[in-house]
C-alpha positions as semicolon CSV with decimal commas, in nm:
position;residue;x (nm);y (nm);z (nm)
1;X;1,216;-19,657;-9,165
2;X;1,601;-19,650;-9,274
3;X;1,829;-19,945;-9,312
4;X;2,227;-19,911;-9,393
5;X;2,437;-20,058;-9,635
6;X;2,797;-20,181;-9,535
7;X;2,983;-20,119;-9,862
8;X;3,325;-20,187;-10,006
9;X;3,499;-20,330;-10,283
10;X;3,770;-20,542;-10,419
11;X;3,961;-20,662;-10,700
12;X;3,801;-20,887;-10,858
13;X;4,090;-21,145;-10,939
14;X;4,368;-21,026;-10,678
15;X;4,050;-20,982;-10,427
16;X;4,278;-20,736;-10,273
17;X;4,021;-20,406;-10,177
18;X;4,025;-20,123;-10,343
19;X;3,896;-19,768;-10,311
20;X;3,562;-19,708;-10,422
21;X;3,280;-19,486;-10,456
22;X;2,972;-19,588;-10,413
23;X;2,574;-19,502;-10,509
24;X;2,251;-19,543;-10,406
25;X;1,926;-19,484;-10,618
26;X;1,581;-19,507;-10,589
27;X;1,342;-19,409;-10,861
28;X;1,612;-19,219;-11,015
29;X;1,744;-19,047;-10,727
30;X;2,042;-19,044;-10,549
31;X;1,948;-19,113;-10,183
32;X;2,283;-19,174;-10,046
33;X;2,632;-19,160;-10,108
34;X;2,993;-19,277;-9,966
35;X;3,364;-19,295;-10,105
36;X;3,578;-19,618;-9,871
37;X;3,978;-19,652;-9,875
38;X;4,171;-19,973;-9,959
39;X;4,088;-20,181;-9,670
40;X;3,761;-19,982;-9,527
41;X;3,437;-19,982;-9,576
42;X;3,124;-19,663;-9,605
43;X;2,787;-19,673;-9,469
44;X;2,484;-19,581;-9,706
45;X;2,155;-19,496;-9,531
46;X;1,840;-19,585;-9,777
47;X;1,437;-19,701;-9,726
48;X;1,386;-19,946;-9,605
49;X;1,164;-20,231;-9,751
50;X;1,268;-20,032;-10,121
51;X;1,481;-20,226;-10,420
52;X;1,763;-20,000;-10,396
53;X;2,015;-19,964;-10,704
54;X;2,356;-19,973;-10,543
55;X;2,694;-19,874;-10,779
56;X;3,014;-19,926;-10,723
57;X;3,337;-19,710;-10,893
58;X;3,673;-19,723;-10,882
59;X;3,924;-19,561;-11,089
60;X;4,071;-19,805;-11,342
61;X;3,725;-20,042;-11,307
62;X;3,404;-20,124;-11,463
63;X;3,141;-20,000;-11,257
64;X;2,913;-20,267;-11,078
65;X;2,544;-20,252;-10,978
66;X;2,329;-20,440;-10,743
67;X;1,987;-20,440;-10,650
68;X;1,935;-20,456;-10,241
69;X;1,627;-20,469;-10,087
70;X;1,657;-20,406;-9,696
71;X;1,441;-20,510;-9,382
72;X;1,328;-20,205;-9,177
73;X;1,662;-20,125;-8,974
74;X;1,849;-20,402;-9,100
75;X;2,209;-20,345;-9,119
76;X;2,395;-20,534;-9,425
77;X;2,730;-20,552;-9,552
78;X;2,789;-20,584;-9,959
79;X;3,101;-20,604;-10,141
80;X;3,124;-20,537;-10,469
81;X;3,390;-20,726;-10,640
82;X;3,472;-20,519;-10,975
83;X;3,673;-20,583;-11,310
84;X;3,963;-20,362;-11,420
């Protein structure tokens, strides 16, 4: 069964969003990918019931991972709140 992630990202000390990429990995494979604008948000499909290694980039910030384990069809929204 699949689940989605809700991703998007923001400054962390403005907490204005920002553009990001994002990633996510299991066992060392990329299962699903998305790029969001200022403002918007991307969907990543994954496993579900799997820890999935989500990473977040943005040009000009530290990258930021999190682990996310999701219920069967579960729909959940992360933002990643990065350091420039």
């Amino acid at each position: 069964n699949e689940a989605k992630i809700i991703a998007s990202a923001a400054d962390i000390v403005s907490n204005q969003s920002i553009a990001a990429s994002f990633r996510a990995v299991y066992n060392n494979e990329t299962v699903s990918s998305c790029s969001s604008a200022a403002g918007g948000t991307c969907t990543l499909t994954v496993k579900a019931r799997r820890p999935v290694e989500v990473t977040a980039t943005s040009p000009g910030y530290a990258a930021r991972t999190s682990i996310e384990t999701l219920a069967s069809d579960e729909e959940r929204e992360v933002n990643f709140r990065l350091i420039s």
